[in-house]
Coordinates of C-alpha atoms in Angstrom, one line a residue:
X1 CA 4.4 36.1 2.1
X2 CA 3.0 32.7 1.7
X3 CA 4.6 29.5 3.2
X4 CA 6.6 27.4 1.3
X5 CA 4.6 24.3 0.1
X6 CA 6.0 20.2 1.6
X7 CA 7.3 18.6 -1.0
X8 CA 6.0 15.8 -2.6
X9 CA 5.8 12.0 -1.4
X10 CA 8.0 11.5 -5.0
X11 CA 10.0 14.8 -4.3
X12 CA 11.2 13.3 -0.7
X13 CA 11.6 9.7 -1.7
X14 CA 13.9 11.5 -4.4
X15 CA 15.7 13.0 -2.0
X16 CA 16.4 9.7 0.2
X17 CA 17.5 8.3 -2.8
X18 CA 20.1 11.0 -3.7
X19 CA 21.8 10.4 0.1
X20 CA 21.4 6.5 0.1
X21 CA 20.4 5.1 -3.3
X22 CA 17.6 3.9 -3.8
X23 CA 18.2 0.1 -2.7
X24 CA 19.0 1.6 0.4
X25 CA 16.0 3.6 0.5
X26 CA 13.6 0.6 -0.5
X27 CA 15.4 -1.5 2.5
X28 CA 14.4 1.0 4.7
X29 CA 11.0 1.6 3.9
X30 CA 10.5 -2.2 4.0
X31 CA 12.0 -2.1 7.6
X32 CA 9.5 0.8 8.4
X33 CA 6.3 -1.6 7.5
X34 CA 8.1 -3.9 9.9
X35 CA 7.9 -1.2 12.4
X36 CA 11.9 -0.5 12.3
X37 CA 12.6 3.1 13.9
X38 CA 14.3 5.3 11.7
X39 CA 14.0 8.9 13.1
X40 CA 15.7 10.5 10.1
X41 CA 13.8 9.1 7.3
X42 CA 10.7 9.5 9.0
X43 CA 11.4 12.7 9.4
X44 CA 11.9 13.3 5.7
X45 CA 9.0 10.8 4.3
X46 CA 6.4 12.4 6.7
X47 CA 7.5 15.7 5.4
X48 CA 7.5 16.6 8.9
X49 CA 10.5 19.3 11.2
X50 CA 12.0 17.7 13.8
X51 CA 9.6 19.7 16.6
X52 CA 7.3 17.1 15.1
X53 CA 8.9 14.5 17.3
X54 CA 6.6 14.3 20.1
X55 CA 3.6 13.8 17.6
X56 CA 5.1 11.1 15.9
X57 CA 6.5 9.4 19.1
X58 CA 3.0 8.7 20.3
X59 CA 1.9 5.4 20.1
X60 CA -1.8 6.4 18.1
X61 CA 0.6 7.7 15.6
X62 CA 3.0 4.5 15.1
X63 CA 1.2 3.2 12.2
X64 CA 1.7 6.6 10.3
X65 CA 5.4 5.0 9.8
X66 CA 4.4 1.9 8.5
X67 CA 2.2 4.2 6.1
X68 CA 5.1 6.4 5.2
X69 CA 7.3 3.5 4.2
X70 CA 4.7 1.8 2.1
X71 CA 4.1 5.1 0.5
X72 CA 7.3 5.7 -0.5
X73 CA 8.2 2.2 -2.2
X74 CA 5.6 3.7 -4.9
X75 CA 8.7 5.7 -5.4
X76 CA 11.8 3.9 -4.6
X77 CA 11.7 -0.1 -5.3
X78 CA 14.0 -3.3 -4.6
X79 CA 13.1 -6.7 -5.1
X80 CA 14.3 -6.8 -1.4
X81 CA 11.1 -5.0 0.3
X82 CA 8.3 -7.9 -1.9
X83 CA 8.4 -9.6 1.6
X84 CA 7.5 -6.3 3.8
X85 CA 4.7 -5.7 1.7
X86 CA 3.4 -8.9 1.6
X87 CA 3.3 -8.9 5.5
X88 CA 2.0 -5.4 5.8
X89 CA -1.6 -6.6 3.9
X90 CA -1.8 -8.3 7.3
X91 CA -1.0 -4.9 9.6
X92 CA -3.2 -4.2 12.3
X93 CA -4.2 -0.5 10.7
X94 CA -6.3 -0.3 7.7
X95 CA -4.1 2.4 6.3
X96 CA -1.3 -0.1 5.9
X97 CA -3.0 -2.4 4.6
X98 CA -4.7 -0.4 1.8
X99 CA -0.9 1.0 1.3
X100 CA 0.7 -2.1 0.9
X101 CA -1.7 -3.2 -1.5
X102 CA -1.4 -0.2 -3.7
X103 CA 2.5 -0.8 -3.8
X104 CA 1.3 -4.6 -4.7
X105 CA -0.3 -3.8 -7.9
X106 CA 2.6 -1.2 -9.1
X107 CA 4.7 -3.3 -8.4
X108 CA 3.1 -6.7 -9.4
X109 CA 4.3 -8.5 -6.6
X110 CA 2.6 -11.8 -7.4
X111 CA 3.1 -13.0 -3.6
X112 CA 0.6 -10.7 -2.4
X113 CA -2.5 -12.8 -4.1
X114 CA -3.3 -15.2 -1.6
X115 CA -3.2 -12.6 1.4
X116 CA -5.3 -10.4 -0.9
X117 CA -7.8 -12.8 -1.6
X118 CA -8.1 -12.7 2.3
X119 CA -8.9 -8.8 2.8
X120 CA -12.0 -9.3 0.0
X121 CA -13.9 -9.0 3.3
X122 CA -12.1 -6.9 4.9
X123 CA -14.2 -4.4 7.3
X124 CA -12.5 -1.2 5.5
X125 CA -14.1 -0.1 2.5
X126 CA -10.7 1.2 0.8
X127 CA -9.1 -2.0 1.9
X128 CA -11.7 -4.5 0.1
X129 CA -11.1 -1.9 -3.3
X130 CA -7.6 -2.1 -2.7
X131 CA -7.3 -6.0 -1.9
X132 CA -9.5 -6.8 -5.4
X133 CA -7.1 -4.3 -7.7
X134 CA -4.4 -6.7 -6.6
X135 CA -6.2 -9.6 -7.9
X136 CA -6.9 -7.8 -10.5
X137 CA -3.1 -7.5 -11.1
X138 CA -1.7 -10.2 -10.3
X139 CA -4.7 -12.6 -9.0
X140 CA -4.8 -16.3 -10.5
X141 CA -8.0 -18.3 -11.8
X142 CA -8.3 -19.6 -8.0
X143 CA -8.9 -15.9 -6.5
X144 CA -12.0 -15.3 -8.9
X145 CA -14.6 -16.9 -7.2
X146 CA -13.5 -14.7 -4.0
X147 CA -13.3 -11.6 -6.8
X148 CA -17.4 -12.5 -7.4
X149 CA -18.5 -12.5 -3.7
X150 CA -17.7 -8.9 -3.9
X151 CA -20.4 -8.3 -6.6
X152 CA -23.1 -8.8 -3.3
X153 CA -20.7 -6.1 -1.4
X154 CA -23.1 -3.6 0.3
X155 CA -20.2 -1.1 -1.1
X156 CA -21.3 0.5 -4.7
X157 CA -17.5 1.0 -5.0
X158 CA -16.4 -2.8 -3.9
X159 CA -18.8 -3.8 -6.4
X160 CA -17.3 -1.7 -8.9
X161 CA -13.6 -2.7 -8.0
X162 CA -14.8 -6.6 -8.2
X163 CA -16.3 -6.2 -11.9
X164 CA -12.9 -4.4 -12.8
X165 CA -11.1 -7.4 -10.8
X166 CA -12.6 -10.1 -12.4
X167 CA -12.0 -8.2 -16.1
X168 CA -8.7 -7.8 -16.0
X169 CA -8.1 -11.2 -14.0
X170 CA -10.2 -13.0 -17.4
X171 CA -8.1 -11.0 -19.9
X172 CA -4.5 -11.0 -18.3
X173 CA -5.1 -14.9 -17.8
X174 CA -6.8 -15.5 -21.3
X175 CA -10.1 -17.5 -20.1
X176 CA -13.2 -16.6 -19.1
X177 CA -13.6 -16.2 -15.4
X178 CA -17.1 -14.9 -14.5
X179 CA -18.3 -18.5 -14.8
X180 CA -19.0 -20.4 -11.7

């Protein structure tokens, strides 16, 4: 008999909303990316039983929590958790980083520009793709001449992401920016 399949990041999220709302939910994911401990949501968002405990109290794994609540604001949003994911484009780990930005572009958060702007040269591939789809998104006519240093990006795919940037940036904004 085969094993049951995990739910879903959407499926679980769904379910933390159904117990708490989904405010609730969104103010505890933002308190994840702040590295907040909260053993029960954890549990459910990492899609993890709780003889999963001593892997996810180890310290190499900490940032796996920070992930976990980024993730899950794709699902569940407040206004409230804009300033969480702001902060987490500056984590420590490159796979909050990259998370937070992916929840910046869904979710437009227009805050998140400037820092951005910053992880254009980052040292993680996926970050630098990440960081110019939220210029794309929400980036302003000062973030395109950081959007075209990524054309000389040693990365085919950074490249790629900093044409697509600087596109979008020049038609959501109305002007030509792949000018000097």
């Amino acid at each position: 008999m085969a094993a049951s399949a995990r739910p879903t990041p959407r499926e679980t999220v769904a379910q933390a909303c159904e117990r708490w709302g989904e405010p609730e939910v969104a103010r505890r994911c933002a308190a994840l990316i702040g590295g907040a401990h909260d053993g029960w949501l954890v549990t459910l968002l990492a899609s993890r039983t709780a003889t999963d405990e001593a892997w996810m109290a180890r310290s190499v794994n900490q940032y796996w929590m920070r992930v976990w609540g980024a993730r899950a604001l794709l699902y569940a949003w407040s206004t409230e958790a804009e300033p969480a994911v702001v902060a987490g484009l500056a984590d420590d780990h490159w796979r909050v980083r990259e998370m937070c930005a992916k929840v910046a572009v869904q979710r437009a958060i227009g805050a998140a520009a400037d820092p951005a702007a910053d992880l254009v040269v980052d040292p993680v591939e996926r970050v630098r793709v990440a960081a110019l789809r939220v210029l794309g998104a929400v980036g302003e006519g000062e973030h395109a001449a950081g959007v075209r240093t990524a054309y000389d990006d040693d990365s085919p795919a950074v490249q790629r992401a900093a044409y697509a940037a600087l596109r979008s940036m020049s038609e959501r904004l109305d002007r030509d920016l792949d000018e000097a």
